Tab-separated table of C-alpha atoms in Angstrom:
chain	number	residue	atom	x	y	z
A	39	UNK	CA	-0.033	-0.076	-0.003
A	40	UNK	CA	2.769	2.271	0.918
A	41	UNK	CA	4.414	1.394	-2.519
A	42	UNK	CA	1.342	2.557	-4.297
A	43	UNK	CA	1.513	5.929	-2.582
A	44	UNK	CA	5.185	6.326	-3.546
A	45	UNK	CA	4.406	5.574	-7.177
A	46	UNK	CA	1.502	8.039	-7.174
A	47	UNK	CA	3.594	10.653	-5.711
A	48	UNK	CA	6.300	10.117	-8.241
A	49	UNK	CA	3.821	10.079	-11.070
A	50	UNK	CA	2.230	13.324	-9.808
A	51	UNK	CA	5.794	14.993	-9.727
A	52	UNK	CA	6.379	13.801	-13.369
A	53	UNK	CA	3.076	15.071	-14.632
A	54	UNK	CA	3.523	18.344	-12.829
A	55	UNK	CA	6.889	18.592	-14.418
A	56	UNK	CA	5.298	18.478	-17.971
A	57	UNK	CA	5.023	22.083	-19.440
A	58	UNK	CA	1.433	23.030	-20.385
A	59	UNK	CA	0.661	24.404	-23.797
A	60	UNK	CA	1.198	28.069	-24.394
A	61	UNK	CA	-2.137	29.993	-23.612
A	62	UNK	CA	-3.297	31.708	-26.736
A	63	UNK	CA	-6.330	33.394	-28.354
A	64	UNK	CA	-6.866	33.944	-32.051
A	65	UNK	CA	-6.168	37.460	-33.088
A	66	UNK	CA	-6.621	39.480	-36.171
A	67	UNK	CA	-3.590	41.731	-36.842
A	68	UNK	CA	-3.974	44.913	-38.752
A	69	UNK	CA	-0.780	45.332	-40.585
A	70	UNK	CA	1.058	48.576	-41.563
A	71	UNK	CA	1.284	47.790	-45.252
A	72	UNK	CA	1.556	51.165	-46.807
A	73	UNK	CA	4.343	52.923	-44.739
A	74	UNK	CA	7.300	51.263	-43.049
A	75	UNK	CA	6.463	50.848	-39.314
A	76	UNK	CA	8.489	52.758	-36.593
A	77	UNK	CA	11.714	51.470	-35.495
A	78	UNK	CA	12.190	51.247	-31.663
A	79	UNK	CA	15.101	50.312	-29.533
A	80	UNK	CA	14.908	48.754	-25.966
A	81	UNK	CA	16.593	50.874	-23.389
A	82	UNK	CA	16.515	48.707	-20.236
A	83	UNK	CA	16.740	44.905	-19.989
A	84	UNK	CA	13.304	43.261	-19.692
A	85	UNK	CA	12.988	40.122	-17.591
A	86	UNK	CA	9.803	38.181	-17.031
A	87	UNK	CA	8.466	34.780	-16.518
A	88	UNK	CA	5.952	33.272	-19.008
A	89	UNK	CA	2.680	31.846	-17.642
A	90	UNK	CA	4.086	28.505	-18.513
A	91	UNK	CA	7.127	29.036	-16.129
A	92	UNK	CA	9.842	29.455	-18.536
A	93	UNK	CA	11.901	32.735	-18.063
A	94	UNK	CA	12.866	35.271	-20.684
A	95	UNK	CA	15.190	38.162	-20.899
A	96	UNK	CA	15.134	40.929	-23.727
A	97	UNK	CA	18.548	42.637	-23.742
A	98	UNK	CA	18.921	46.375	-24.112
A	99	UNK	CA	19.804	47.341	-27.629
A	100	UNK	CA	17.155	45.087	-29.021
A	101	UNK	CA	15.658	46.632	-31.988
A	102	UNK	CA	12.012	46.246	-32.947
A	103	UNK	CA	9.872	47.326	-36.067
A	104	UNK	CA	6.168	48.068	-35.565
A	105	UNK	CA	4.323	45.861	-38.044
A	106	UNK	CA	0.834	46.379	-37.010
A	107	UNK	CA	-1.504	46.264	-34.166
A	108	UNK	CA	-4.026	44.061	-32.404
A	109	UNK	CA	-6.624	44.725	-29.878
A	110	UNK	CA	-4.001	44.163	-26.996
A	111	UNK	CA	-1.541	46.664	-28.396
A	112	UNK	CA	1.078	47.414	-30.953
A	113	UNK	CA	2.761	44.492	-32.600
A	114	UNK	CA	6.699	44.769	-32.601
A	115	UNK	CA	8.796	42.288	-34.579
A	116	UNK	CA	12.338	41.937	-33.192
A	117	UNK	CA	15.052	42.595	-35.757
A	118	UNK	CA	18.378	41.714	-34.253
A	119	UNK	CA	17.200	38.790	-31.925
A	120	UNK	CA	14.568	36.231	-31.759
A	121	UNK	CA	11.754	36.050	-29.281
A	122	UNK	CA	10.132	32.771	-28.434
A	123	UNK	CA	7.378	31.674	-25.983
A	124	UNK	CA	7.550	28.235	-24.663
A	125	UNK	CA	5.194	25.769	-23.057
A	126	UNK	CA	4.792	22.119	-24.317
A	127	UNK	CA	6.038	23.557	-27.582
A	128	UNK	CA	8.046	26.532	-28.611
A	129	UNK	CA	6.733	29.408	-30.927
A	130	UNK	CA	8.376	32.380	-32.382
A	131	UNK	CA	6.852	35.476	-31.015
A	132	UNK	CA	6.600	39.283	-31.568
A	133	UNK	CA	6.157	41.553	-28.519
A	134	UNK	CA	2.772	43.256	-28.047
A	135	UNK	CA	3.038	46.629	-26.263
A	136	UNK	CA	0.372	48.898	-24.953
A	137	UNK	CA	1.261	52.214	-23.143
A	138	UNK	CA	4.758	50.812	-22.155
A	139	UNK	CA	3.382	47.560	-20.884
A	140	UNK	CA	4.314	44.263	-22.376
A	141	UNK	CA	0.720	42.807	-22.583
A	142	UNK	CA	1.891	39.562	-24.376
A	143	UNK	CA	2.975	38.043	-27.605
A	144	UNK	CA	1.784	37.740	-31.128
A	145	UNK	CA	2.448	34.471	-32.557
A	146	UNK	CA	2.844	34.827	-36.334
A	147	UNK	CA	2.623	31.269	-37.345
A	148	UNK	CA	-0.533	30.445	-35.104
A	149	UNK	CA	-1.991	34.054	-35.911
A	150	UNK	CA	-2.800	34.255	-32.149
A	151	UNK	CA	-2.174	36.410	-29.097
A	152	UNK	CA	-0.576	34.876	-26.116
A	153	UNK	CA	-1.227	36.913	-22.917
A	154	UNK	CA	1.282	37.593	-20.153
A	155	UNK	CA	-0.284	37.726	-16.677
A	156	UNK	CA	2.747	39.351	-15.115
A	157	UNK	CA	2.821	43.184	-15.501
A	158	UNK	CA	6.039	44.101	-17.298
A	159	UNK	CA	7.078	47.681	-18.106
A	160	UNK	CA	9.141	48.031	-21.374
A	161	UNK	CA	10.854	51.141	-22.169
A	162	UNK	CA	11.331	51.702	-25.957
A	163	UNK	CA	12.963	54.683	-27.661
A	164	UNK	CA	12.126	55.535	-31.348
A	165	UNK	CA	15.155	55.260	-33.488
B	224	UNK	CA	40.611	-5.078	-14.481
B	225	UNK	CA	41.073	-6.121	-17.979
B	226	UNK	CA	37.295	-6.378	-18.412
B	227	UNK	CA	36.866	-2.713	-17.116
B	228	UNK	CA	39.405	-1.449	-19.650
B	229	UNK	CA	37.813	-3.297	-22.481
B	230	UNK	CA	34.416	-2.100	-21.419
B	231	UNK	CA	35.564	1.489	-21.153
B	232	UNK	CA	37.317	1.325	-24.555
B	233	UNK	CA	34.066	-0.092	-26.045
B	234	UNK	CA	31.986	2.555	-24.573
B	235	UNK	CA	34.310	5.320	-25.836
B	236	UNK	CA	34.302	3.680	-29.400
B	237	UNK	CA	30.514	3.766	-29.418
B	238	UNK	CA	30.284	7.344	-28.315
B	239	UNK	CA	32.931	8.552	-30.676
B	240	UNK	CA	31.358	6.873	-33.567
B	241	UNK	CA	28.074	8.609	-32.467
B	242	UNK	CA	29.441	12.018	-33.184
B	243	UNK	CA	29.487	13.753	-36.635
B	244	UNK	CA	32.688	13.239	-38.779
B	245	UNK	CA	32.220	15.458	-41.966
B	246	UNK	CA	34.131	18.616	-42.835
B	247	UNK	CA	33.981	21.617	-40.577
B	248	UNK	CA	32.076	24.695	-41.822
B	249	UNK	CA	35.301	26.634	-42.564
B	250	UNK	CA	36.561	23.757	-44.814
B	251	UNK	CA	33.398	23.749	-46.972
B	252	UNK	CA	31.983	27.272	-46.633
B	253	UNK	CA	32.854	27.973	-50.358
B	254	UNK	CA	30.782	24.908	-51.452
B	255	UNK	CA	27.618	26.241	-49.833
B	256	UNK	CA	25.504	27.535	-52.597
B	257	UNK	CA	24.150	31.114	-52.700
B	258	UNK	CA	20.646	31.384	-51.416
B	259	UNK	CA	18.086	32.101	-54.247
B	260	UNK	CA	16.195	35.411	-53.679
B	261	UNK	CA	12.858	33.447	-53.764
B	262	UNK	CA	13.884	30.991	-50.955
B	263	UNK	CA	14.807	31.078	-47.382
B	264	UNK	CA	17.466	28.857	-45.544
B	265	UNK	CA	17.351	26.984	-42.297
B	266	UNK	CA	20.373	25.571	-40.700
B	267	UNK	CA	19.898	22.631	-38.353
B	268	UNK	CA	22.728	21.784	-35.825
B	269	UNK	CA	23.468	20.051	-32.659
B	270	UNK	CA	26.515	20.947	-30.391
B	271	UNK	CA	29.021	18.295	-29.721
B	272	UNK	CA	28.234	16.627	-26.430
B	273	UNK	CA	28.798	13.000	-25.143
B	274	UNK	CA	25.632	13.267	-23.036
B	275	UNK	CA	22.794	11.504	-24.872
B	276	UNK	CA	25.156	11.103	-27.977
B	277	UNK	CA	23.502	7.904	-28.877
B	278	UNK	CA	20.055	9.477	-29.177
B	279	UNK	CA	19.928	10.623	-32.871
B	280	UNK	CA	16.285	11.166	-33.944
B	281	UNK	CA	15.180	12.316	-37.366
B	282	UNK	CA	14.326	15.990	-37.730
B	283	UNK	CA	10.957	16.659	-39.440
B	284	UNK	CA	10.230	19.959	-41.136
B	285	UNK	CA	6.396	20.423	-41.786
B	286	UNK	CA	6.141	16.768	-41.275
B	287	UNK	CA	8.818	15.607	-43.819
B	288	UNK	CA	12.203	14.293	-42.664
B	289	UNK	CA	14.987	16.556	-43.590
B	290	UNK	CA	17.925	14.992	-41.823
B	291	UNK	CA	19.074	13.618	-38.262
B	292	UNK	CA	20.059	15.415	-35.114
B	293	UNK	CA	23.694	14.133	-34.739
B	294	UNK	CA	26.130	15.529	-32.002
B	295	UNK	CA	28.506	18.000	-33.659
B	296	UNK	CA	26.577	17.994	-36.851
B	297	UNK	CA	24.922	20.449	-39.177
B	298	UNK	CA	23.048	20.673	-42.432
B	299	UNK	CA	20.828	23.233	-44.178
B	300	UNK	CA	17.596	23.224	-46.173
B	301	UNK	CA	16.482	25.945	-48.742
B	302	UNK	CA	12.755	26.137	-49.195
B	303	UNK	CA	10.011	28.429	-50.224
B	304	UNK	CA	9.006	31.130	-47.461
B	305	UNK	CA	6.241	30.592	-45.075
B	306	UNK	CA	5.244	28.975	-41.788
B	307	UNK	CA	7.498	26.228	-40.584
B	308	UNK	CA	6.978	23.520	-37.966
B	309	UNK	CA	10.109	21.516	-36.712
B	310	UNK	CA	9.890	18.405	-34.668
B	311	UNK	CA	12.074	15.403	-33.722
B	312	UNK	CA	11.070	11.828	-33.359
B	313	UNK	CA	11.809	11.146	-29.694
B	314	UNK	CA	9.839	10.078	-26.663
B	315	UNK	CA	8.080	13.374	-26.144
B	316	UNK	CA	7.391	15.525	-29.153
B	317	UNK	CA	8.211	19.325	-28.699
B	318	UNK	CA	7.570	21.383	-31.775
B	319	UNK	CA	8.991	24.526	-32.753
B	320	UNK	CA	7.043	27.047	-35.030
B	321	UNK	CA	8.382	30.041	-36.842
B	322	UNK	CA	8.343	31.985	-40.026
B	323	UNK	CA	10.631	32.009	-42.885
B	324	UNK	CA	10.940	34.936	-45.375
B	325	UNK	CA	12.496	34.935	-48.847
B	326	UNK	CA	16.222	35.692	-48.530
B	327	UNK	CA	16.121	34.902	-44.756
B	328	UNK	CA	18.513	32.543	-43.027
B	329	UNK	CA	17.475	30.955	-39.566
B	330	UNK	CA	19.166	28.632	-37.173
B	331	UNK	CA	17.456	25.793	-35.452
B	332	UNK	CA	19.520	24.103	-32.698
B	333	UNK	CA	18.572	20.612	-31.364
B	334	UNK	CA	19.388	20.109	-27.749
B	335	UNK	CA	19.259	16.925	-25.700
B	336	UNK	CA	17.118	16.830	-22.585
B	337	UNK	CA	15.928	14.281	-20.032
B	338	UNK	CA	12.575	12.925	-20.581
B	339	UNK	CA	10.375	10.443	-18.407
B	340	UNK	CA	12.379	7.229	-19.299
B	341	UNK	CA	15.074	8.237	-21.758
B	342	UNK	CA	16.694	11.403	-23.207
B	343	UNK	CA	14.945	13.477	-25.688
B	344	UNK	CA	16.019	15.918	-28.301
B	345	UNK	CA	13.983	19.092	-28.920
B	346	UNK	CA	14.436	21.847	-31.453
B	347	UNK	CA	14.915	25.564	-30.581
B	348	UNK	CA	15.032	28.716	-32.702
B	349	UNK	CA	18.381	30.747	-31.953
B	350	UNK	CA	19.347	34.140	-33.096
B	351	UNK	CA	21.652	34.348	-36.053
B	352	UNK	CA	24.607	35.633	-34.214
B	353	UNK	CA	24.574	32.520	-31.776
B	354	UNK	CA	23.717	30.184	-34.709
B	355	UNK	CA	26.663	31.389	-36.870
B	356	UNK	CA	29.146	31.068	-33.955
B	357	UNK	CA	28.181	27.713	-32.837
B	358	UNK	CA	28.056	26.322	-36.377
B	359	UNK	CA	31.819	26.943	-36.646
B	360	UNK	CA	32.318	24.170	-34.191
B	361	UNK	CA	30.208	21.658	-35.988
B	362	UNK	CA	30.682	19.377	-39.107
B	363	UNK	CA	28.649	19.155	-42.285
B	364	UNK	CA	26.505	16.051	-42.352
B	365	UNK	CA	24.028	17.045	-45.167
B	366	UNK	CA	23.826	15.775	-48.880
B	367	UNK	CA	27.029	16.139	-50.751
B	368	UNK	CA	27.404	19.601	-52.315
B	369	UNK	CA	28.511	20.324	-55.865
B	370	UNK	CA	29.718	23.647	-57.067
């Protein structure tokens, strides 16, 4: 009986260790097609934890181009680095910013928005 | 004692044979064809490590096998731009999705991790500076190139 308890505990640890799928909701992006988007540079490093538990850091000097907007904010595509969100799978991501707050990520392949629960301030300067 | 030495030698031989043995990037860079303007290029590589060296799964790109994940090895695939999905055939499947533009080069690194029962290999997208630097340490394991 004791053995079954140990096995169940071990299994629960293993199951808890499996990452959950990245939360996302479908989103229609409005692209800036006619004029080239604003270029922005990150001034301070930004560190945050994704809702799936993975940690990410965006380094100062990272350049973004504003490619469009969604309901949750402006969609900024990184130019000199890559940004990914990760859960059970890994997805390329663009930053979504609204009033200097990183609200989440736009996933270009999934055409979806992945929200960020944590409030993260992001300071960007126009280039 | 003799048996231990023999066993150790056998293990070393197996591990060494599990690593890539083609030409280094610097030796064959000139043979790599120029990327067509209408296509994008994806480099796949795995850093050299003895840990999990025997686990060498196939790499699938949009469901099609494009090569194998071999420690210390790299290869590349040129293809039409669009959405890409990379996965490896291991115990737990972890997919990677990204976009590829015409004229763009991307780097996908496969890394060994610990699964429930055995090691598993998963793909991750790395930035070009990191990819270019790490590729220098690997050997070409793709199809023969003619130029």
